[in-house]
């Protein structure tokens, strides 16, 4: 009932979220993103589940271990970089400037195509070196190389979908990216069964299923952008790199992309530490990452929601509404995170049985899950405050805070503390340690030094022209 009146308008032209009850507007935007992120997670989860059950734990490690970390690292950089376009589209859309929305849409779509080609070629060439550098176990290395090389062949479709979905979300249409992901995910599962179970293609079949389903999602989102009558319409003849617009996107998006890379690199180093503990631990960590993904997709959906909410209201110069939206989103995310911790801690055990029947892998995985799930709440402020700051174009300071508070400290812990006591608990402690410290830095910066903080509230602050 909450979204029935808004749904039709949102599906046709997007939705301006510059008026109405704040928490309702955020939730209207949040739930489609949440379900969309769930189906995004289901892409790799389906691969991991089917190869883990029908091929073996080595194949499970190949699909969801080091390979998954590399995909997250590489794709995460582009998605972060292109988030600058999403921020600009949301601001221009809120300010009702159609010519600037058009420049942003066509520049970022062209950029995604070119970046996809570069990443495909370089990824295919460098995959063996990257996996070897991560210390991937010998019994997993060959399968991982095969999976990654096939996966990189679909990189253009991957980036086009993510870019198109970001544009739709920036104008308030969070529903159709969900529909396209559902379609792609269902196709992925059917193809996984056909290629892996029936045709016995192993990890090659799992990778083919993923890239073909991503191609479907990319086509659907592109057709939607070409058929809309709103200001974010995509015209293939207008695809080009506008230098000035690209510069603005990079100025906002590069710190977010670099931040994603730093997170990814620190996770790669952690994965290398996990790899040193053997295949059972690698498989348990890979399985846990799928269960753990329930939390990350939830908090990420809130982060995207607050960025779009802040961006549109900032463009419309509704500063009081911007700050109230941040407070509402923070409260909802904290409550949801506590609930998620309870669910995963008590019932996450059933998730492992979906991915593997190996009892040692399950035993190690349950220990991981019950160690980390109670501390999820310590990460929430990082996601929501960085998302809010990105919505007003402030990306550099959040990047620096994450550089020192999360990445540098986490890498230092892995390099110096873990060798003194090499076990899974020492490795995992790097997560709550860095989340707590970085949260403290974000709270201080947001409240006292940012554009949305206490000092700015004393002034008659309005956004500068953009």
Short mmCIF file of C-alpha atoms in Angstrom, two decimals:
data_model
loop_
_atom_site.label_atom_id
_atom_site.label_comp_id
_atom_site.label_asym_id
_atom_site.label_seq_id
_atom_site.Cartn_x
_atom_site.Cartn_y
_atom_site.Cartn_z
CA UNK A 1 0.00 0.00 0.00
CA UNK A 2 2.84 2.38 0.82
CA UNK A 3 4.17 2.59 -2.72
CA UNK A 4 1.06 1.95 -4.84
CA UNK A 5 0.34 5.58 -5.69
CA UNK A 6 3.94 6.36 -6.52
CA UNK A 7 4.78 3.21 -8.43
CA UNK A 8 3.27 4.04 -11.83
CA UNK A 9 4.84 7.48 -12.04
CA UNK A 10 8.16 6.07 -10.87
CA UNK A 11 8.12 3.35 -13.49
CA UNK A 12 7.41 5.84 -16.28
CA UNK A 13 9.72 8.76 -15.55
CA UNK A 14 11.57 8.26 -12.29
CA UNK A 15 10.57 9.99 -9.08
CA UNK A 16 11.60 13.20 -7.36
CA UNK A 17 12.04 12.49 -3.68
CA UNK A 18 12.20 16.15 -2.67
CA UNK A 19 8.84 16.12 -0.88
CA UNK A 20 6.72 13.78 1.21
CA UNK A 21 7.35 11.88 4.44
CA UNK A 22 11.10 11.33 4.62
CA UNK A 23 11.27 7.82 6.06
CA UNK A 24 8.59 6.62 3.66
CA UNK A 25 10.42 8.09 0.67
CA UNK A 26 13.66 6.41 1.75
CA UNK A 27 11.96 3.04 2.23
CA UNK A 28 10.15 3.31 -1.11
CA UNK A 29 13.56 3.65 -2.67
CA UNK A 30 15.34 1.19 -0.35
CA UNK A 31 13.26 -1.96 -0.82
CA UNK A 32 13.65 -2.29 -4.60
CA UNK A 33 17.39 -1.71 -4.21
CA UNK A 34 17.54 -4.30 -1.42
CA UNK A 35 15.77 -6.94 -3.47
CA UNK A 36 17.85 -5.99 -6.50
CA UNK A 37 21.06 -6.39 -4.51
CA UNK A 38 19.75 -9.73 -3.25
CA UNK A 39 19.36 -11.00 -6.79
CA UNK A 40 22.77 -9.53 -7.67
CA UNK A 41 24.24 -11.64 -4.85
CA UNK A 42 22.27 -14.61 -6.12
CA UNK A 43 24.24 -14.56 -9.38
CA UNK A 44 27.46 -15.73 -7.75
CA UNK A 45 25.64 -17.60 -4.97
CA UNK A 46 23.90 -19.77 -7.57
CA UNK A 47 27.25 -20.52 -9.21
CA UNK A 48 28.81 -21.33 -5.84
CA UNK A 49 25.88 -23.45 -4.68
CA UNK A 50 25.66 -25.56 -7.82
CA UNK A 51 29.39 -26.13 -8.33
CA UNK A 52 29.86 -26.74 -4.60
CA UNK A 53 27.16 -29.40 -4.53
CA UNK A 54 27.74 -31.02 -7.93
CA UNK A 55 31.46 -30.49 -8.69
CA UNK A 56 33.27 -30.24 -5.34
CA UNK A 57 34.87 -27.94 -2.78
CA UNK A 58 37.79 -27.12 -5.11
CA UNK A 59 35.33 -25.76 -7.67
CA UNK A 60 33.51 -23.89 -4.90
CA UNK A 61 36.80 -22.25 -3.86
CA UNK A 62 37.56 -21.39 -7.49
CA UNK A 63 34.20 -19.67 -8.07
CA UNK A 64 33.78 -17.88 -4.73
CA UNK A 65 37.28 -17.60 -3.26
CA UNK A 66 40.11 -15.61 -4.84
CA UNK A 67 38.10 -15.19 -8.06
CA UNK A 68 35.24 -13.53 -6.20
CA UNK A 69 37.65 -11.14 -4.50
CA UNK A 70 39.20 -10.12 -7.82
CA UNK A 71 35.82 -9.53 -9.44
CA UNK A 72 34.75 -7.40 -6.48
CA UNK A 73 37.99 -5.42 -6.69
CA UNK A 74 37.86 -4.70 -10.41
CA UNK A 75 34.14 -4.14 -10.90
CA UNK A 76 33.97 -2.21 -7.61
CA UNK A 77 36.46 0.36 -8.90
CA UNK A 78 34.40 1.08 -12.00
CA UNK A 79 31.10 1.18 -10.12
CA UNK A 80 32.65 3.60 -7.62
CA UNK A 81 34.10 5.70 -10.42
CA UNK A 82 30.80 5.85 -12.31
CA UNK A 83 28.96 6.74 -9.09
CA UNK A 84 30.04 10.29 -9.83
CA UNK A 85 27.61 10.20 -12.75
CA UNK A 86 24.83 8.96 -10.48
CA UNK A 87 25.44 11.85 -8.06
CA UNK A 88 25.42 14.41 -10.88
CA UNK A 89 22.32 12.92 -12.51
CA UNK A 90 20.46 13.00 -9.18
CA UNK A 91 21.51 16.61 -8.53
CA UNK A 92 20.65 17.83 -12.03
CA UNK A 93 17.40 15.87 -11.97
CA UNK A 94 16.45 17.43 -8.63
CA UNK A 95 17.33 20.87 -10.02
CA UNK A 96 15.35 20.12 -13.24
CA UNK A 97 18.20 20.69 -15.70
CA UNK A 98 17.50 18.25 -18.59
CA UNK A 99 20.42 19.32 -20.81
CA UNK A 100 22.93 18.50 -18.05
CA UNK A 101 21.23 15.18 -17.28
CA UNK A 102 21.62 14.28 -20.97
CA UNK A 103 25.33 15.11 -21.02
CA UNK A 104 25.89 12.99 -17.91
CA UNK A 105 23.94 9.97 -19.19
CA UNK A 106 25.63 9.75 -22.57
CA UNK A 107 29.11 10.38 -21.22
CA UNK A 108 28.95 7.70 -18.55
CA UNK A 109 27.38 5.10 -20.86
CA UNK A 110 30.14 5.63 -23.43
CA UNK A 111 32.73 5.45 -20.68
CA UNK A 112 31.28 2.15 -19.43
CA UNK A 113 31.56 0.55 -22.89
CA UNK A 114 35.18 1.63 -23.35
CA UNK A 115 36.14 0.66 -19.80
CA UNK A 116 34.50 -2.75 -20.25
CA UNK A 117 36.60 -3.47 -23.35
CA UNK A 118 39.83 -2.47 -21.58
CA UNK A 119 38.99 -4.54 -18.50
CA UNK A 120 38.06 -7.57 -20.61
CA UNK A 121 41.34 -7.63 -22.53
CA UNK A 122 43.60 -6.87 -19.56
CA UNK A 123 41.68 -9.23 -17.26
CA UNK A 124 42.04 -12.21 -19.62
CA UNK A 125 45.77 -11.55 -19.95
CA UNK A 126 46.55 -10.92 -16.27
CA UNK A 127 44.29 -13.47 -14.53
CA UNK A 128 46.99 -16.16 -13.94
CA UNK A 129 49.40 -13.61 -12.46
CA UNK A 130 46.76 -12.06 -10.19
CA UNK A 131 45.58 -15.40 -8.82
CA UNK A 132 49.14 -16.64 -8.27
CA UNK A 133 50.04 -13.40 -6.47
CA UNK A 134 47.14 -14.03 -4.08
CA UNK A 135 48.55 -17.42 -3.13
CA UNK A 136 45.62 -19.37 -4.55
CA UNK A 137 46.05 -23.07 -3.60
CA UNK A 138 47.44 -25.27 -6.38
CA UNK A 139 44.42 -27.56 -6.43
CA UNK A 140 42.20 -24.51 -7.07
CA UNK A 141 44.42 -22.36 -9.33
CA UNK A 142 43.62 -23.97 -12.71
CA UNK A 143 39.87 -23.89 -12.12
CA UNK A 144 40.07 -20.27 -10.92
CA UNK A 145 41.95 -19.16 -14.05
CA UNK A 146 39.35 -20.82 -16.29
CA UNK A 147 36.43 -19.25 -14.42
CA UNK A 148 37.93 -15.76 -14.39
CA UNK A 149 38.89 -15.71 -18.08
CA UNK A 150 35.39 -16.66 -19.16
CA UNK A 151 33.91 -14.16 -16.67
CA UNK A 152 36.01 -11.30 -18.08
CA UNK A 153 34.51 -11.94 -21.54
CA UNK A 154 31.24 -10.50 -20.22
CA UNK A 155 32.72 -7.37 -18.68
CA UNK A 156 31.12 -4.89 -21.11
CA UNK A 157 27.64 -6.19 -20.34
CA UNK A 158 28.42 -6.12 -16.61
CA UNK A 159 29.46 -2.47 -16.65
CA UNK A 160 26.65 -1.35 -18.97
CA UNK A 161 24.06 -2.88 -16.66
CA UNK A 162 25.59 -1.34 -13.52
CA UNK A 163 25.81 2.07 -15.18
CA UNK A 164 22.26 1.96 -16.53
CA UNK A 165 20.88 0.83 -13.19
CA UNK A 166 22.76 3.66 -11.46
CA UNK A 167 21.16 6.20 -13.82
CA UNK A 168 17.67 4.84 -13.18
CA UNK A 169 18.21 4.89 -9.41
CA UNK A 170 19.55 8.44 -9.59
CA UNK A 171 16.23 9.65 -11.00
CA UNK A 172 14.27 7.68 -8.39
CA UNK A 173 13.41 4.57 -10.45
CA UNK A 174 14.69 1.77 -8.26
CA UNK A 175 12.08 -0.78 -9.37
CA UNK A 176 13.04 -1.62 -12.92
CA UNK A 177 16.70 -2.41 -12.08
CA UNK A 178 15.16 -4.93 -9.67
CA UNK A 179 12.97 -6.46 -12.37
CA UNK A 180 15.94 -6.79 -14.72
CA UNK A 181 18.05 -8.44 -12.03
CA UNK A 182 15.26 -10.91 -11.25
CA UNK A 183 15.06 -11.86 -14.92
CA UNK A 184 18.84 -12.20 -15.18
CA UNK A 185 19.08 -14.22 -11.99
CA UNK A 186 16.40 -16.70 -13.05
CA UNK A 187 18.12 -17.16 -16.39
CA UNK A 188 21.43 -17.63 -14.56
CA UNK A 189 20.03 -20.40 -12.37
CA UNK A 190 18.47 -22.22 -15.33
CA UNK A 191 21.72 -21.96 -17.29
CA UNK A 192 23.75 -23.10 -14.27
CA UNK A 193 21.68 -26.27 -14.05
CA UNK A 194 21.89 -26.84 -17.79
CA UNK A 195 25.61 -26.10 -18.26
CA UNK A 196 27.05 -27.40 -14.98
CA UNK A 197 24.76 -30.29 -13.99
CA UNK A 198 23.40 -31.53 -17.34
CA UNK A 199 26.28 -30.74 -19.74
CA UNK A 200 28.98 -31.19 -17.05
CA UNK A 201 30.95 -28.06 -18.04
CA UNK A 202 32.07 -27.37 -14.46
CA UNK A 203 33.34 -23.87 -13.63
CA UNK A 204 33.30 -22.94 -17.34
CA UNK A 205 29.56 -23.55 -17.43
CA UNK A 206 29.06 -21.48 -14.26
CA UNK A 207 30.94 -18.53 -15.76
CA UNK A 208 29.04 -18.80 -19.07
CA UNK A 209 25.74 -18.81 -17.22
CA UNK A 210 26.73 -15.64 -15.37
CA UNK A 211 27.87 -13.61 -18.39
CA UNK A 212 24.86 -14.61 -20.51
CA UNK A 213 22.44 -13.56 -17.79
CA UNK A 214 24.33 -10.28 -17.31
CA UNK A 215 23.99 -9.66 -21.05
CA UNK A 216 20.22 -10.00 -20.72
CA UNK A 217 20.14 -7.48 -17.85
CA UNK A 218 22.32 -5.05 -19.83
CA UNK A 219 20.01 -5.23 -22.84
CA UNK A 220 16.91 -4.66 -20.71
CA UNK A 221 18.32 -1.62 -18.93
CA UNK A 222 19.60 -0.12 -22.19
CA UNK A 223 16.22 -0.55 -23.92
CA UNK A 224 14.50 1.07 -20.93
CA UNK A 225 16.77 4.12 -21.08
CA UNK A 226 16.24 4.43 -24.84
CA UNK A 227 12.44 4.26 -24.53
CA UNK A 228 11.90 6.67 -21.64
CA UNK A 229 10.44 10.10 -22.41
CA UNK A 230 12.05 11.75 -19.38
CA UNK A 231 15.21 13.83 -19.35
CA UNK A 232 17.49 10.79 -18.81
CA UNK A 233 16.61 9.29 -22.21
CA UNK A 234 19.48 7.44 -23.92
CA UNK A 235 20.07 8.13 -27.63
CA UNK A 236 22.74 5.83 -29.10
CA UNK A 237 23.70 8.49 -31.65
CA UNK A 238 24.62 10.89 -28.83
CA UNK A 239 27.05 8.51 -27.12
CA UNK A 240 30.33 10.36 -26.66
CA UNK A 241 32.77 11.43 -23.98
CA UNK A 242 32.08 15.02 -23.02
CA UNK A 243 35.37 16.16 -21.52
CA UNK A 244 33.94 18.66 -19.06
CA UNK A 245 31.23 16.30 -17.82
CA UNK A 246 33.69 13.40 -17.58
CA UNK A 247 35.95 15.61 -15.49
CA UNK A 248 33.11 16.37 -13.07
CA UNK A 249 32.23 12.69 -12.82
CA UNK A 250 35.80 11.69 -12.12
CA UNK A 251 36.17 14.43 -9.51
CA UNK A 252 33.25 12.95 -7.55
CA UNK A 253 33.55 9.29 -8.53
CA UNK A 254 37.32 8.68 -8.49
CA UNK A 255 37.59 8.86 -4.69
CA UNK A 256 34.67 6.40 -4.42
CA UNK A 257 36.33 4.11 -6.97
CA UNK A 258 39.66 4.35 -5.20
CA UNK A 259 37.93 3.70 -1.89
CA UNK A 260 36.39 0.56 -3.37
CA UNK A 261 39.79 -0.54 -4.64
CA UNK A 262 41.33 0.00 -1.22
CA UNK A 263 38.61 -2.08 0.38
CA UNK A 264 39.16 -4.68 -2.31
CA UNK A 265 42.93 -4.73 -1.90
CA UNK A 266 42.65 -5.12 1.84
CA UNK A 267 40.21 -7.97 1.28
CA UNK A 268 42.60 -9.52 -1.24
CA UNK A 269 45.34 -9.45 1.41
CA UNK A 270 42.93 -11.05 3.89
CA UNK A 271 42.04 -13.65 1.24
CA UNK A 272 45.75 -14.40 0.84
CA UNK A 273 45.93 -14.99 4.61
CA UNK A 274 42.88 -17.26 4.38
CA UNK A 275 44.46 -19.13 1.47
CA UNK A 276 47.47 -19.96 3.65
CA UNK A 277 45.18 -21.91 6.01
CA UNK A 278 44.18 -24.52 3.40
CA UNK A 279 41.33 -25.45 1.07
CA UNK A 280 38.81 -26.21 3.83
CA UNK A 281 39.20 -22.73 5.29
CA UNK A 282 39.06 -21.15 1.81
CA UNK A 283 35.81 -23.01 1.07
CA UNK A 284 34.35 -22.05 4.47
CA UNK A 285 35.25 -18.38 3.94
CA UNK A 286 33.77 -18.50 0.43
CA UNK A 287 30.52 -19.92 1.80
CA UNK A 288 30.42 -17.43 4.66
CA UNK A 289 30.83 -14.56 2.20
CA UNK A 290 27.52 -15.58 0.62
CA UNK A 291 25.71 -15.66 3.98
CA UNK A 292 27.49 -12.50 5.09
CA UNK A 293 26.25 -10.95 1.85
CA UNK A 294 22.79 -10.64 3.40
CA UNK A 295 24.11 -7.92 5.67
CA UNK A 296 26.15 -6.17 3.00
CA UNK A 297 23.32 -6.03 0.50
CA UNK A 298 21.07 -4.50 3.16
CA UNK A 299 23.52 -1.83 4.30
CA UNK A 300 24.56 -1.09 0.71
CA UNK A 301 20.92 -0.55 -0.26
CA UNK A 302 20.57 2.01 2.52
CA UNK A 303 23.81 3.66 1.37
CA UNK A 304 22.58 3.99 -2.23
CA UNK A 305 19.23 5.28 -0.97
CA UNK A 306 20.75 8.02 1.16
CA UNK A 307 23.07 9.10 -1.68
CA UNK A 308 20.15 9.55 -4.08
CA UNK A 309 17.93 11.17 -1.43
CA UNK A 310 20.66 13.63 -0.46
CA UNK A 311 21.62 14.29 -4.10
CA UNK A 312 18.12 15.19 -5.27
CA UNK A 313 17.32 17.31 -2.21
CA UNK A 314 20.71 18.99 -2.35
CA UNK A 315 20.03 19.84 -6.00
CA UNK A 316 16.63 21.25 -4.97
CA UNK A 317 18.33 23.18 -2.11
CA UNK A 318 16.31 21.49 0.64
CA UNK A 319 19.11 21.41 3.23
CA UNK A 320 16.93 20.77 6.28
CA UNK A 321 15.39 17.82 4.48
CA UNK A 322 18.87 16.54 3.55
CA UNK A 323 19.98 16.41 7.19
CA UNK A 324 16.70 14.93 8.40
CA UNK A 325 17.01 12.23 5.74
CA UNK A 326 20.49 11.29 6.94
CA UNK A 327 19.24 10.94 10.52
CA UNK A 328 16.26 8.81 9.46
CA UNK A 329 18.38 6.56 7.27
CA UNK A 330 20.97 6.10 10.02
CA UNK A 331 18.31 5.06 12.55
CA UNK A 332 16.69 2.59 10.17
CA UNK A 333 20.04 1.06 9.17
CA UNK A 334 21.15 0.60 12.78
CA UNK A 335 17.90 -1.19 13.64
CA UNK A 336 18.04 -3.40 10.56
CA UNK A 337 21.70 -4.29 11.22
CA UNK A 338 20.98 -5.43 14.76
CA UNK A 339 18.15 -7.62 13.48
CA UNK A 340 20.37 -9.06 10.75
CA UNK A 341 23.06 -9.94 13.29
CA UNK A 342 20.53 -11.91 15.34
CA UNK A 343 19.25 -13.78 12.29
CA UNK A 344 22.68 -14.74 10.93
CA UNK A 345 24.10 -15.69 14.34
CA UNK A 346 21.20 -18.02 15.16
CA UNK A 347 20.12 -19.40 11.80
CA UNK A 348 23.05 -18.85 9.44
CA UNK A 349 24.11 -22.47 9.98
CA UNK A 350 21.44 -23.59 7.53
CA UNK A 351 23.05 -21.48 4.82
CA UNK A 352 26.23 -23.56 4.87
CA UNK A 353 24.33 -26.73 4.13
CA UNK A 354 23.15 -25.16 0.89
CA UNK A 355 26.71 -24.69 -0.38
CA UNK A 356 28.52 -27.80 0.82
CA UNK A 357 28.11 -31.14 2.58
CA UNK A 358 31.72 -31.23 3.85
CA UNK A 359 31.45 -31.24 7.67
CA UNK A 360 34.87 -29.71 8.30
CA UNK A 361 34.07 -26.80 5.98
CA UNK A 362 30.75 -26.29 7.78
CA UNK A 363 32.44 -26.40 11.21
CA UNK A 364 34.99 -23.74 10.27
CA UNK A 365 32.32 -21.60 8.61
CA UNK A 366 30.05 -21.58 11.66
CA UNK A 367 32.95 -20.38 13.82
CA UNK A 368 33.55 -17.51 11.36
CA UNK A 369 29.88 -16.57 11.29
CA UNK A 370 29.44 -16.43 15.05
CA UNK A 371 32.58 -14.38 15.49
CA UNK A 372 31.76 -11.62 12.97
CA UNK A 373 27.97 -11.32 12.87
CA UNK A 374 27.61 -9.63 16.31
CA UNK A 375 29.83 -6.69 15.24
CA UNK A 376 28.07 -5.71 11.99
CA UNK A 377 26.53 -2.67 13.66
CA UNK A 378 29.98 -1.05 14.03
CA UNK A 379 30.15 -0.58 10.24
CA UNK A 380 26.81 1.20 9.70
CA UNK A 381 27.96 4.82 10.17
CA UNK A 382 30.72 4.40 7.60
CA UNK A 383 28.26 3.39 4.87
CA UNK A 384 25.53 5.93 5.63
CA UNK A 385 27.74 8.96 6.26
CA UNK A 386 29.97 8.31 3.25
CA UNK A 387 26.83 7.86 1.11
CA UNK A 388 25.35 11.12 2.39
CA UNK A 389 28.59 13.03 1.82
CA UNK A 390 28.88 11.61 -1.68
CA UNK A 391 25.37 12.90 -2.40
CA UNK A 392 26.59 16.49 -1.90
CA UNK A 393 29.74 15.85 -3.92
CA UNK A 394 32.10 15.35 -0.97
CA UNK A 395 34.02 12.19 -1.88
CA UNK A 396 37.68 12.93 -1.17
CA UNK A 397 37.63 13.14 2.62
CA UNK A 398 35.58 9.92 3.04
CA UNK A 399 38.11 8.23 0.76
CA UNK A 400 41.02 9.45 2.92
CA UNK A 401 39.27 8.34 6.11
CA UNK A 402 38.74 4.86 4.67
CA UNK A 403 42.31 4.78 3.38
CA UNK A 404 43.76 5.21 6.85
CA UNK A 405 41.00 3.86 9.07
CA UNK A 406 40.11 0.71 7.16
CA UNK A 407 42.67 -0.17 4.54
CA UNK A 408 46.04 0.87 5.98
CA UNK A 409 45.20 -0.36 9.46
CA UNK A 410 43.76 -3.64 8.14
CA UNK A 411 46.78 -4.32 5.95
CA UNK A 412 49.12 -3.45 8.82
CA UNK A 413 47.26 -5.88 11.09
CA UNK A 414 47.49 -8.70 8.54
CA UNK A 415 51.17 -8.09 7.85
CA UNK A 416 52.38 -7.66 11.43
CA UNK A 417 49.86 -9.20 13.86
CA UNK A 418 48.75 -12.29 11.94
CA UNK A 419 52.26 -13.81 11.57
CA UNK A 420 52.54 -13.76 15.37
CA UNK A 421 49.40 -15.88 15.76
CA UNK A 422 48.33 -17.28 12.40
CA UNK A 423 44.74 -18.44 12.76
CA UNK A 424 41.33 -17.49 11.44
CA UNK A 425 40.36 -15.45 14.51
CA UNK A 426 43.40 -13.19 14.28
CA UNK A 427 42.63 -12.55 10.63
CA UNK A 428 38.94 -11.84 11.26
CA UNK A 429 39.66 -9.41 14.11
CA UNK A 430 40.89 -6.94 11.48
CA UNK A 431 37.25 -6.24 10.56
CA UNK A 432 35.77 -4.97 13.87
CA UNK A 433 39.07 -3.26 14.72
CA UNK A 434 39.03 -1.12 11.58
CA UNK A 435 35.25 -0.54 11.55
CA UNK A 436 35.24 0.94 15.06
CA UNK A 437 38.18 3.26 14.42
CA UNK A 438 36.87 4.44 11.04
CA UNK A 439 33.37 5.02 12.44
CA UNK A 440 34.83 7.36 15.06
CA UNK A 441 36.66 9.38 12.39
CA UNK A 442 33.55 9.63 10.20
CA UNK A 443 31.38 10.85 13.07
CA UNK A 444 33.87 13.59 13.96
CA UNK A 445 34.28 14.73 10.35
CA UNK A 446 30.57 14.67 9.53
CA UNK A 447 29.50 16.55 12.64
CA UNK A 448 32.18 19.23 12.83
CA UNK A 449 33.84 19.68 9.42
CA UNK A 450 31.56 18.53 6.56
CA UNK A 451 29.04 20.52 4.51
CA UNK A 452 26.26 18.89 6.51
CA UNK A 453 27.77 19.31 9.96
CA UNK A 454 27.16 21.53 12.96
CA UNK A 455 29.30 24.42 11.72
CA UNK A 456 27.33 24.63 8.47
CA UNK A 457 24.01 24.54 10.30
CA UNK A 458 24.89 27.85 11.89
CA UNK A 459 25.06 29.47 8.45
CA UNK A 460 22.45 30.18 5.80
CA UNK A 461 23.98 27.45 3.66
CA UNK A 462 22.78 26.76 0.17
CA UNK A 463 24.48 24.58 -2.43
CA UNK A 464 26.80 26.20 -4.92
CA UNK A 465 25.88 26.04 -8.60
CA UNK A 466 26.93 22.77 -10.17
#
